[in-house]
Coordinates of C-alpha atoms in Angstrom, one line a residue:
X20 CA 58.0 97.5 85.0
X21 CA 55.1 96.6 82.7
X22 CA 55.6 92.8 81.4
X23 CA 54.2 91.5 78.3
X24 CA 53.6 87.3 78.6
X25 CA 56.3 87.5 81.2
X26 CA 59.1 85.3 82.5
X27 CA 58.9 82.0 83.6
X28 CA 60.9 78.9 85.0
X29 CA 60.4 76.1 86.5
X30 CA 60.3 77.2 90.0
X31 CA 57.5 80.4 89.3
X32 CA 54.8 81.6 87.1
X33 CA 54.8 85.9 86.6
X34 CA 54.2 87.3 90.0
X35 CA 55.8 90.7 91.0
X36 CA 59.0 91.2 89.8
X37 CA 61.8 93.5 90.5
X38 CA 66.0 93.8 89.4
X39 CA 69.0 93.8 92.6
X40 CA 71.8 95.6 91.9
X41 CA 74.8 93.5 91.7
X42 CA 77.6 96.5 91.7
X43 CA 80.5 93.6 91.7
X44 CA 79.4 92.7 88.1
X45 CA 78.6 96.8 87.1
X46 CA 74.9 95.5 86.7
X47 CA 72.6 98.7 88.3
X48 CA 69.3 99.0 88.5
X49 CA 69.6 102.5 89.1
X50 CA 71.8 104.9 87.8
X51 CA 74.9 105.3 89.7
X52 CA 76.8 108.3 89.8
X53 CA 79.5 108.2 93.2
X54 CA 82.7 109.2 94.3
X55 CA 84.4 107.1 92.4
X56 CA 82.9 108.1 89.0
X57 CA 81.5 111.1 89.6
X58 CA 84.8 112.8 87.7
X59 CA 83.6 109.6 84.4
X60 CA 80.7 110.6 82.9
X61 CA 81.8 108.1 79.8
X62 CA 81.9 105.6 82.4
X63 CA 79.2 106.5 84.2
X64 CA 77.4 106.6 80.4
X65 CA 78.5 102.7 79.8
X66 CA 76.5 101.4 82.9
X67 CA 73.4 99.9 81.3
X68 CA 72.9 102.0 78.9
X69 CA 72.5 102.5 74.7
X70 CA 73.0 106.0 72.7
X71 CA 71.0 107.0 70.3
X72 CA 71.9 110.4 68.3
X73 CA 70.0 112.8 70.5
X74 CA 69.7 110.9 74.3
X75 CA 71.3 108.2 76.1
X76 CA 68.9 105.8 77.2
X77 CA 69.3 103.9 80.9
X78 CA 68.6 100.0 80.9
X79 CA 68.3 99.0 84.3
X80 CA 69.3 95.8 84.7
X81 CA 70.6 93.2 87.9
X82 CA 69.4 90.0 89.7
X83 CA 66.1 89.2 88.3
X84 CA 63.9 88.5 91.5
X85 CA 60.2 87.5 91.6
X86 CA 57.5 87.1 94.4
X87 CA 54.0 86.4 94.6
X88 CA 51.6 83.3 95.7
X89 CA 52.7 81.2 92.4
X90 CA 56.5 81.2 94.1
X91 CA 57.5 78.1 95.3
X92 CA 58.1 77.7 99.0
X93 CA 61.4 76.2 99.2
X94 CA 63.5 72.9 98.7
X95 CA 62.6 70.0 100.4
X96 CA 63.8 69.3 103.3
X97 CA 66.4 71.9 102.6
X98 CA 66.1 74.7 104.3
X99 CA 70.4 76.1 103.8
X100 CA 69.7 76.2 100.1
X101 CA 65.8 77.7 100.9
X102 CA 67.3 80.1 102.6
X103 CA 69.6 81.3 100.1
X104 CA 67.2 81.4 97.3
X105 CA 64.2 82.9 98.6
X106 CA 65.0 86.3 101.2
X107 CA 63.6 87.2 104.6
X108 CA 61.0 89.3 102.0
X109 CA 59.6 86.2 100.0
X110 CA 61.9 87.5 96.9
X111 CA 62.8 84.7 94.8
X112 CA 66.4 85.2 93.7
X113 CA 66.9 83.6 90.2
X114 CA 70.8 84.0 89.6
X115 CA 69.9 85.4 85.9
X116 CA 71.0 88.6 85.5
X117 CA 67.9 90.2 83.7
X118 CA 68.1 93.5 81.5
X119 CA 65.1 96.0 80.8
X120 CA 64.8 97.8 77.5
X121 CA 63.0 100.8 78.3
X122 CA 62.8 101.6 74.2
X123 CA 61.1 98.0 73.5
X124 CA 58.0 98.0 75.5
X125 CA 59.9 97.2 79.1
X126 CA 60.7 93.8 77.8
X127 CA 62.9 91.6 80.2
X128 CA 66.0 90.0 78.2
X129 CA 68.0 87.2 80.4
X130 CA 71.9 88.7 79.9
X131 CA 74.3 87.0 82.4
X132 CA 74.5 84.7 85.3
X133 CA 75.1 85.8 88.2
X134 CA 75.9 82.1 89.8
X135 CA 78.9 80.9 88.4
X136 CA 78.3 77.5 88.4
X137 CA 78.6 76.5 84.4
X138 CA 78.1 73.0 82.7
X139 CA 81.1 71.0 80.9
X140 CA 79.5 69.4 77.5
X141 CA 79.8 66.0 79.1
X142 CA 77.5 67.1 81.7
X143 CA 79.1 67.9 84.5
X144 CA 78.8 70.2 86.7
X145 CA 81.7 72.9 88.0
X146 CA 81.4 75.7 90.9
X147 CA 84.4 77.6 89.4
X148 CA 85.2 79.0 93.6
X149 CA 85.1 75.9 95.1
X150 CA 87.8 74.4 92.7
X151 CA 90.1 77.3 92.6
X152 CA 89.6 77.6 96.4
X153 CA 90.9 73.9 96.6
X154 CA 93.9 74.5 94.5
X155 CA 94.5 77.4 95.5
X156 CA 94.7 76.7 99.6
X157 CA 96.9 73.9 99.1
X158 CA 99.6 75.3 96.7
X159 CA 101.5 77.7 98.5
X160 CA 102.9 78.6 94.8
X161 CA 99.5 80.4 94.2
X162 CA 99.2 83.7 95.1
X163 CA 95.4 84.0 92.7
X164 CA 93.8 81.7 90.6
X165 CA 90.9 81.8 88.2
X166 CA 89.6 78.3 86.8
X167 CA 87.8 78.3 83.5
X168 CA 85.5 76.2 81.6
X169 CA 82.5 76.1 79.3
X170 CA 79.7 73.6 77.8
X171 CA 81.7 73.4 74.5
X172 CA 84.2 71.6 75.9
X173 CA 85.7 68.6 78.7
X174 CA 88.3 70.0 80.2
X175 CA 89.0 73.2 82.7
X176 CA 92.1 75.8 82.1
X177 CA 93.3 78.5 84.3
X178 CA 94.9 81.6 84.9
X179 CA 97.6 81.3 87.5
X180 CA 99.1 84.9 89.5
X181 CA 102.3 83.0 91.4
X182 CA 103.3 83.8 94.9
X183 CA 107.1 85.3 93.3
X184 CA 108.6 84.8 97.2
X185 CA 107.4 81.2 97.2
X186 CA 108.9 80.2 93.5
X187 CA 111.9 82.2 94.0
X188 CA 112.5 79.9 97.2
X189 CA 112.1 77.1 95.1
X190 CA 114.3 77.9 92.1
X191 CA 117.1 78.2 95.3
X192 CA 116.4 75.1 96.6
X193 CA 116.5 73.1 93.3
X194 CA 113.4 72.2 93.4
X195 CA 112.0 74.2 90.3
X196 CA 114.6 73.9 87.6
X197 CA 115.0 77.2 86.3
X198 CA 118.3 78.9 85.7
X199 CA 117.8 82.1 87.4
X200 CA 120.9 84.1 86.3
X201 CA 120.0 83.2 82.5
X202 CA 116.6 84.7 82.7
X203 CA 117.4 87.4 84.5
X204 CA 119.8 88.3 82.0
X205 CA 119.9 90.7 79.6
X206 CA 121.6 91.5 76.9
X207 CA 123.9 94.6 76.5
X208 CA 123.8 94.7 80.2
X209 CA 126.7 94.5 82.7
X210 CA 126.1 91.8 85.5
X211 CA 128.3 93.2 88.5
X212 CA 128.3 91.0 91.4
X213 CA 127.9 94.5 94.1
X214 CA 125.9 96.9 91.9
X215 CA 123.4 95.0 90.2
X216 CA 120.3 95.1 91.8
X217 CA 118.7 91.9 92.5
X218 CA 114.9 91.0 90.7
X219 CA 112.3 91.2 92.4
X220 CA 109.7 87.9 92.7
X221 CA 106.9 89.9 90.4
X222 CA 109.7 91.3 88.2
X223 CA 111.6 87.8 87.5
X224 CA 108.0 86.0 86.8
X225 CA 107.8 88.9 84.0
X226 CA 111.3 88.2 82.9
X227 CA 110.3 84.1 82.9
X228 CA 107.8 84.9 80.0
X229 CA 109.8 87.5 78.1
X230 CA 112.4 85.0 78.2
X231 CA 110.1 82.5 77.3
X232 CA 109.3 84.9 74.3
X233 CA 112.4 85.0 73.1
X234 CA 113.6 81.7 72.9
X235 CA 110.4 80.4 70.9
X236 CA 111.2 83.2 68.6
X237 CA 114.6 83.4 67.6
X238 CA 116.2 86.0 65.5
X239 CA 119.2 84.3 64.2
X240 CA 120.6 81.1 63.3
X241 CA 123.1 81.9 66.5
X242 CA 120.4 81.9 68.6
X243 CA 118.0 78.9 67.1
X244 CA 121.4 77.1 68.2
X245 CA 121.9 78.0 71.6
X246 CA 118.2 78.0 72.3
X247 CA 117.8 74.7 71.2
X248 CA 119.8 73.5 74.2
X249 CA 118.1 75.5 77.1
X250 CA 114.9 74.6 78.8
X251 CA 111.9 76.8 77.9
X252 CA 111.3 78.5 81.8
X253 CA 108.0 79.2 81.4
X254 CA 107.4 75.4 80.5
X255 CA 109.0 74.6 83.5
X256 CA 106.8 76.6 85.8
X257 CA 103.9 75.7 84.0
X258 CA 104.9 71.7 84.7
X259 CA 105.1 72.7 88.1
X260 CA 101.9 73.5 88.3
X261 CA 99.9 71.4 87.0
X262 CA 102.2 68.6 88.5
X263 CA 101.4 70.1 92.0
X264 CA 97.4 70.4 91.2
X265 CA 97.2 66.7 90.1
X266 CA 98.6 66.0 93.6
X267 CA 96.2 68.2 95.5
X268 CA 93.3 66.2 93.0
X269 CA 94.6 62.9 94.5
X270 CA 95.4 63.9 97.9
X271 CA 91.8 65.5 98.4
X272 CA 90.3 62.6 96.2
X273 CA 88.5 66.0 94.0
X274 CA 86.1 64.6 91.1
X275 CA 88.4 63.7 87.6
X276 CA 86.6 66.4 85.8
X277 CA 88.1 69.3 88.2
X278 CA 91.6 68.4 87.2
X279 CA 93.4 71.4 85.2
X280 CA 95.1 70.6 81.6
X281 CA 96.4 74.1 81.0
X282 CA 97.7 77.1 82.5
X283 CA 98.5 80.7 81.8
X284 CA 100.7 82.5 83.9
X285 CA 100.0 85.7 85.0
X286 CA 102.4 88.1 86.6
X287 CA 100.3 91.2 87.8
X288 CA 98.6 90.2 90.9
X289 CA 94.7 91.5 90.8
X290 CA 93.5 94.3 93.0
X291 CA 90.5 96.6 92.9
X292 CA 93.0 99.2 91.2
X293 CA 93.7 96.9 88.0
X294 CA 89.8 96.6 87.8
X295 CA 89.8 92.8 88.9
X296 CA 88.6 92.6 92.3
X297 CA 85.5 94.6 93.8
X298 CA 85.7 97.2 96.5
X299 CA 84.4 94.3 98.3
X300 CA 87.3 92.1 98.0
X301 CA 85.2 89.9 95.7
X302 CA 86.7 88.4 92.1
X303 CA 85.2 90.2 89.3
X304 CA 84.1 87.1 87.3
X305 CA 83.6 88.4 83.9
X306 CA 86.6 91.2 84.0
X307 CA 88.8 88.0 84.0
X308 CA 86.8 86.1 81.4
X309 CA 86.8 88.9 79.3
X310 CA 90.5 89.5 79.5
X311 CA 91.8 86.0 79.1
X312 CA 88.4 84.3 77.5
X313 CA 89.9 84.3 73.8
X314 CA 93.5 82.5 75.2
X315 CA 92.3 80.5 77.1
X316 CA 89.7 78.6 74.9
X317 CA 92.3 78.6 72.1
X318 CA 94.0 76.7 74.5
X319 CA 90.9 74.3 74.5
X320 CA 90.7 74.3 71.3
X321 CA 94.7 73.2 70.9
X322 CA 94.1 70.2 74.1
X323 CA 91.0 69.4 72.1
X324 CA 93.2 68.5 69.0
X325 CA 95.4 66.7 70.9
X326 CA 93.0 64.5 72.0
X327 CA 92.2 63.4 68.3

């Protein structure tokens, strides 16, 4: 593509430069058009790409990489991280996520990171993966997990799917103290010992926060008494986890800034079908922070406050 004054860091001056798919993300350099979407042209239409009234216009865009005799030749005396920065072909690979805009001059605009490694505002650093893969491999509770943070604030969040079979074992046990036949209830139903139907782990989880719903909203002064006296189950489970992660942050001795101060609990397990997870069994990153991104810094926000 033709560059006008280029793209710079610290680690290259303008050499050659070129744009990697990164298909996980639905960045493409090149327009796509496969099985999959072959039957969605207006999905196929929203991959890197702007309308005008007459044409749609394609903006390549991926992993901005560069090479050329200004590239530096690696880390020193660190040839692991070398090696997974620059390729077998001399391409540096940036982790910027770079867009061109064929309509203004082929100009290069930085978009995304394709690195998830972000920067809390009091300067620490957080690779996202590793901390959800430390939670997550040492609470059998966990079925997914998706940490979140960001440099306008201290403290990391998450989004928690929970293994149902594993919580339902403890709710039996007494070790989680949730009453299972009061949320599982519902009203206007008959409970039969023989012909009701026993929920399911994914089911009850949902019924946990409709539950939930309902008793921080009730409907008459009935029910503002008889709510009063029962234990919010969603709070409960929520306890439970975040009890159980400042275990694992003790027992595995993690840094104090990887500790979690708030959950949200998710009951629908992500899968490539939902649009979560790539056909390559990899997390889509910026599906989740997209879906749970406004939540989740209101929650922040609200720990933010309480800190004042």
């Amino acid at each position: 593509f033709p560059m006008h004054n280029g793209y710079n860091s610290t680690l290259t001056l303008l050499n050659e430069m070129k744009l990697v798919s990164v298909p996980e993300m639905n960045y493409f350099a090149q327009p796509q058009k496969t099985n999959e979407n072959k039957d969605n042209e207006e999905e196929l239409n929203k991959q890197n790409t702007s309308s005008s009234q007459t044409q749609v216009v394609f903006r390549p865009a991926g992993e901005a990489c560069f090479r050329g005799p200004c590239i530096f030749s690696g880390y020193w005396k660190n040839p692991e991280l070398t090696a997974e920065t620059i390729d077998s072909e001399g391409w540096l690979h940036t982790g910027d996520i770079g867009e061109v805009d064929p309509t203004h001059n082929n100009y290069l605009r930085i978009i995304d990171r394709k690195k998830n490694i972000f920067k809390m505002n009091q300067g620490e650093y957080i690779q996202p993966e590793q901390v959800e893969q430390s939670y997550g491999d040492n609470c059998p509770a966990v079925q997914q997990i998706y940490v979140y943070g960001s440099p306008f604030y201290s403290k990391l969040v998450a989004v928690v799917v929970p293994n149902e079979e594993v919580i339902l074992k403890l709710i039996e046990k007494g070790d989680l103290k949730i009453d299972r036949n009061e949320v599982e209830h519902k009203e206007g139903e008959q409970q039969s010992s023989s012909a009701t139907k026993q929920t399911t782990g994914q089911q009850f989880i949902s019924d946990i926060i409709e539950y939930s719903t309902k008793l921080k909203k009730p409907s008459t002064q009935k029910d503002k008494s008889s709510s009063s006296k029962q234990s919010d189950p969603l709070d409960l489970l929520i306890k439970y986890y975040l009890s159980e992660f400042d275990r694992i942050l003790t027992e595995l001795k993690l840094p104090h800034f990887q500790r979690l101060f708030g959950l949200i609990i998710e009951p629908e397990a992500w899968s490539v079908e939902n649009g979560f997870f790539s056909p390559t069994q990899k997390l889509k990153r910026f599906m989740l922070r997209s879906r749970y991104e406004k939540e989740l810094e209101g929650m922040l926000d609200a720990l933010g406050n309480m800190d004042k």
